[in-house]
Amino acid sequence: MNLKHITRIALLIGLALAFGCGEDEEAKPQAGARGRPGGPSGRKIAAIPVKGDTVSRADMSAYVETYARLEAERKVSVLARTTGLVEALTGEEGDKVRQGQALVRLNKEELSLRLKQVQAAFEEAKANYQRIEVLHDQRMVSQTEYESTRLRFANAALGLEEAELNLTYTDLTAPISGVITQRLVEIGDLVRGNQEVFVISDLDPLLVRIFVPERRMYQLHPGQKATIAVEALPEQNFTGQIRMISPEIDPESGTVKVTLEVDANGLLKPGMFATVRIITERRPNTLVVPKKALILQTDEDDVFIIEEGKARRVAIELGFIEGGQVEIISGLKEGDIVVTIGHEGLKDGAAVRLAGTPLATSEEGGSSGGEGGWQGGASGNASGGAGQQSGDQAASGPNSAKSDSSATGQAARPDSTRQTKHSQGGGR
């Protein structure tokens, strides 16, 4: 290779290096303008709209809640005690009756005739016995004949007593005070002895029998108050109290029977389906948040709180759950704002704003969404992950990885896991 050729190659290499360095110097400020926060071409990202609620204080309680049907304390059948035709009825279903009040009158003609026949037979047996007794004293009749005559006289006396008693059975009365719940005969029906004609129930108080897991039985005691609700009267609650706790545990179900009496107030009826709630512990003025603030994507108890326009994921310890509220043992303080709607797929550190507040924005690297509503915010949050990935992984560290796992791999976890964990009897 001659010197001229070598010189030409060196010149070409020098020109190439000079051109490359000049291009890098131009590219650097442009890249910095786009990627550095505050650069002239930095893209503004709208904050994700969410709804929130303030951590407040309320009275919370733990309770045993179960379901059963109401039943009458006493239910008595009125039975006919003799045979006869129904002549009159003085009670109808739904009527209140007093103990001893007449309900049914049977026809007495046949029984009166029967009484006359029995009376005649009795008089004949009596006279015959008196005659044989005199002869027996004079040893003019055998002992066997005397005993036979005396037996016939005794039977006649019993027959007379029965006939007289049957005549009094034509008027049937109420054995207890209560309400007629069934009338089983009509006027003109022929009833026989031991036939059921009425059913009377004592409706106040009513009883309800529930079955409680043995692990909860020592939280209950006789006299403990209960709240009773029925579907037919959804706006009204009734008061009950424990009357008796069975001393035995059912070996098959592992439950114990608890009997409560309920003040019916003239409104409750036997057979109604009732919800029974017995308060076992109260915690006044404790920290609470709405139940819908809980993040249900993992087995952990977490919520998002809003601090300086950012969503921050916080681990909490739960206490009692009652209605739509949950008790907070630790992790939050009064006045914190928790996200209640819009936390699905939300990432730790994402820019957020409360719905109804002025639109806020953040630089590129936050989540996209904004005025697109809940769907737009959620989709922006998800799609923004692509543009956000490098910044999040660098800035958020372990929390970011945890948030990603919750929003993807754990998103399909059913809510029943948390329900089973926290919904047993109003608390843990």
PDB file of C-alpha atoms in Angstrom, residues 123-223:
ATOM      1  CA  GLU A 123    -133.008 -46.780  88.763  1.00  0.00           C
ATOM      2  CA  GLU A 124    -133.790 -50.347  87.709  1.00  0.00           C
ATOM      3  CA  ALA A 125    -130.333 -51.579  88.699  1.00  0.00           C
ATOM      4  CA  LYS A 126    -130.578 -49.758  92.005  1.00  0.00           C
ATOM      5  CA  ALA A 127    -133.957 -51.264  92.927  1.00  0.00           C
ATOM      6  CA  ASN A 128    -132.806 -54.750  91.946  1.00  0.00           C
ATOM      7  CA  TYR A 129    -129.660 -54.415  94.016  1.00  0.00           C
ATOM      8  CA  GLN A 130    -131.589 -53.256  97.070  1.00  0.00           C
ATOM      9  CA  ARG A 131    -133.908 -56.259  96.766  1.00  0.00           C
ATOM     10  CA  ILE A 132    -131.092 -58.768  96.394  1.00  0.00           C
ATOM     11  CA  GLU A 133    -129.214 -57.160  99.253  1.00  0.00           C
ATOM     12  CA  VAL A 134    -132.145 -57.846 101.627  1.00  0.00           C
ATOM     13  CA  LEU A 135    -132.393 -61.435 100.444  1.00  0.00           C
ATOM     14  CA  HIS A 136    -128.629 -61.845 100.809  1.00  0.00           C
ATOM     15  CA  ASP A 137    -128.803 -60.709 104.411  1.00  0.00           C
ATOM     16  CA  GLN A 138    -131.491 -63.389 104.993  1.00  0.00           C
ATOM     17  CA  ARG A 139    -129.250 -65.951 103.243  1.00  0.00           C
ATOM     18  CA  MET A 140    -131.972 -66.541 100.643  1.00  0.00           C
ATOM     19  CA  VAL A 141    -129.700 -65.865  97.577  1.00  0.00           C
ATOM     20  CA  SER A 142    -126.259 -67.090  96.787  1.00  0.00           C
ATOM     21  CA  GLN A 143    -123.177 -64.972  97.176  1.00  0.00           C
ATOM     22  CA  THR A 144    -122.565 -65.192  93.420  1.00  0.00           C
ATOM     23  CA  GLU A 145    -125.974 -63.726  92.553  1.00  0.00           C
ATOM     24  CA  TYR A 146    -125.493 -60.993  95.103  1.00  0.00           C
ATOM     25  CA  GLU A 147    -122.076 -60.004  93.668  1.00  0.00           C
ATOM     26  CA  SER A 148    -123.444 -60.018  90.116  1.00  0.00           C
ATOM     27  CA  THR A 149    -126.337 -57.728  91.062  1.00  0.00           C
ATOM     28  CA  ARG A 150    -124.051 -55.373  92.941  1.00  0.00           C
ATOM     29  CA  LEU A 151    -121.732 -55.167  89.905  1.00  0.00           C
ATOM     30  CA  ARG A 152    -124.613 -54.318  87.552  1.00  0.00           C
ATOM     31  CA  PHE A 153    -125.704 -51.557  89.906  1.00  0.00           C
ATOM     32  CA  ALA A 154    -122.185 -50.110  90.047  1.00  0.00           C
ATOM     33  CA  ASN A 155    -121.933 -50.131  86.227  1.00  0.00           C
ATOM     34  CA  ALA A 156    -125.294 -48.387  85.962  1.00  0.00           C
ATOM     35  CA  ALA A 157    -124.067 -45.693  88.342  1.00  0.00           C
ATOM     36  CA  LEU A 158    -120.947 -45.176  86.209  1.00  0.00           C
ATOM     37  CA  GLY A 159    -123.061 -44.992  83.053  1.00  0.00           C
ATOM     38  CA  LEU A 160    -125.231 -42.307  84.633  1.00  0.00           C
ATOM     39  CA  GLU A 161    -122.197 -40.286  85.663  1.00  0.00           C
ATOM     40  CA  GLU A 162    -120.735 -40.534  82.146  1.00  0.00           C
ATOM     41  CA  ALA A 163    -123.999 -39.463  80.513  1.00  0.00           C
ATOM     42  CA  GLU A 164    -124.268 -36.449  82.803  1.00  0.00           C
ATOM     43  CA  LEU A 165    -120.642 -35.534  82.102  1.00  0.00           C
ATOM     44  CA  ASN A 166    -121.077 -35.896  78.322  1.00  0.00           C
ATOM     45  CA  LEU A 167    -123.922 -33.436  78.495  1.00  0.00           C
ATOM     46  CA  THR A 168    -121.553 -30.852  79.958  1.00  0.00           C
ATOM     47  CA  TYR A 169    -119.045 -31.523  77.149  1.00  0.00           C
ATOM     48  CA  THR A 170    -121.375 -30.056  74.565  1.00  0.00           C
ATOM     49  CA  ASP A 171    -119.882 -26.641  75.340  1.00  0.00           C
ATOM     50  CA  LEU A 172    -116.198 -26.474  74.328  1.00  0.00           C
ATOM     51  CA  THR A 173    -114.096 -23.704  75.874  1.00  0.00           C
ATOM     52  CA  ALA A 174    -110.620 -22.227  75.309  1.00  0.00           C
ATOM     53  CA  PRO A 175    -107.975 -24.007  77.422  1.00  0.00           C
ATOM     54  CA  ILE A 176    -105.597 -20.987  77.278  1.00  0.00           C
ATOM     55  CA  SER A 177    -105.756 -17.308  76.441  1.00  0.00           C
ATOM     56  CA  GLY A 178    -104.462 -16.505  72.981  1.00  0.00           C
ATOM     57  CA  VAL A 179    -105.470 -16.193  69.345  1.00  0.00           C
ATOM     58  CA  ILE A 180    -107.421 -18.714  67.274  1.00  0.00           C
ATOM     59  CA  THR A 181    -105.024 -19.723  64.513  1.00  0.00           C
ATOM     60  CA  GLN A 182    -107.101 -22.593  63.031  1.00  0.00           C
ATOM     61  CA  ARG A 183    -110.810 -23.470  62.923  1.00  0.00           C
ATOM     62  CA  LEU A 184    -111.307 -27.000  61.651  1.00  0.00           C
ATOM     63  CA  VAL A 185    -115.107 -27.543  61.781  1.00  0.00           C
ATOM     64  CA  GLU A 186    -118.246 -25.997  60.349  1.00  0.00           C
ATOM     65  CA  ILE A 187    -121.774 -25.736  61.734  1.00  0.00           C
ATOM     66  CA  GLY A 188    -123.583 -29.012  61.104  1.00  0.00           C
ATOM     67  CA  ASP A 189    -120.447 -31.166  61.173  1.00  0.00           C
ATOM     68  CA  LEU A 190    -120.561 -34.340  63.215  1.00  0.00           C
ATOM     69  CA  VAL A 191    -117.605 -34.428  65.563  1.00  0.00           C
ATOM     70  CA  ARG A 192    -116.418 -37.354  67.624  1.00  0.00           C
ATOM     71  CA  GLY A 193    -114.445 -37.644  70.809  1.00  0.00           C
ATOM     72  CA  ASN A 194    -110.791 -36.456  70.555  1.00  0.00           C
ATOM     73  CA  GLN A 195    -111.384 -34.766  67.192  1.00  0.00           C
ATOM     74  CA  GLU A 196    -109.478 -31.464  66.763  1.00  0.00           C
ATOM     75  CA  VAL A 197    -111.823 -28.510  66.251  1.00  0.00           C
ATOM     76  CA  PHE A 198    -109.699 -25.406  67.036  1.00  0.00           C
ATOM     77  CA  VAL A 199    -106.032 -24.455  67.460  1.00  0.00           C
ATOM     78  CA  ILE A 200    -105.187 -21.600  69.830  1.00  0.00           C
ATOM     79  CA  SER A 201    -101.719 -20.009  70.014  1.00  0.00           C
ATOM     80  CA  ASP A 202    -100.188 -17.677  72.557  1.00  0.00           C
ATOM     81  CA  LEU A 203     -98.590 -15.048  70.294  1.00  0.00           C
ATOM     82  CA  ASP A 204     -96.976 -12.697  72.777  1.00  0.00           C
ATOM     83  CA  PRO A 205     -94.215 -13.271  73.361  1.00  0.00           C
ATOM     84  CA  LEU A 206     -93.143 -15.318  70.364  1.00  0.00           C
ATOM     85  CA  LEU A 207     -90.139 -17.593  70.409  1.00  0.00           C
ATOM     86  CA  VAL A 208     -87.279 -18.001  67.973  1.00  0.00           C
ATOM     87  CA  ARG A 209     -84.775 -20.839  68.199  1.00  0.00           C
ATOM     88  CA  ILE A 210     -81.372 -20.329  66.613  1.00  0.00           C
ATOM     89  CA  PHE A 211     -78.240 -22.466  66.377  1.00  0.00           C
ATOM     90  CA  VAL A 212     -74.909 -20.832  67.155  1.00  0.00           C
ATOM     91  CA  PRO A 213     -71.387 -22.246  66.546  1.00  0.00           C
ATOM     92  CA  GLU A 214     -69.909 -23.569  69.771  1.00  0.00           C
ATOM     93  CA  ARG A 215     -66.979 -21.143  69.509  1.00  0.00           C
ATOM     94  CA  ARG A 216     -69.451 -18.269  69.978  1.00  0.00           C
ATOM     95  CA  MET A 217     -71.586 -19.774  72.758  1.00  0.00           C
ATOM     96  CA  TYR A 218     -69.556 -18.254  75.594  1.00  0.00           C
ATOM     97  CA  GLN A 219     -70.232 -14.795  74.180  1.00  0.00           C
ATOM     98  CA  LEU A 220     -73.943 -15.299  74.936  1.00  0.00           C
ATOM     99  CA  HIS A 221     -75.889 -15.459  78.193  1.00  0.00           C
ATOM    100  CA  PRO A 222     -79.558 -15.562  79.304  1.00  0.00           C
ATOM    101  CA  GLY A 223     -81.132 -12.114  79.373  1.00  0.00           C
TER     102      GLY A 223
END
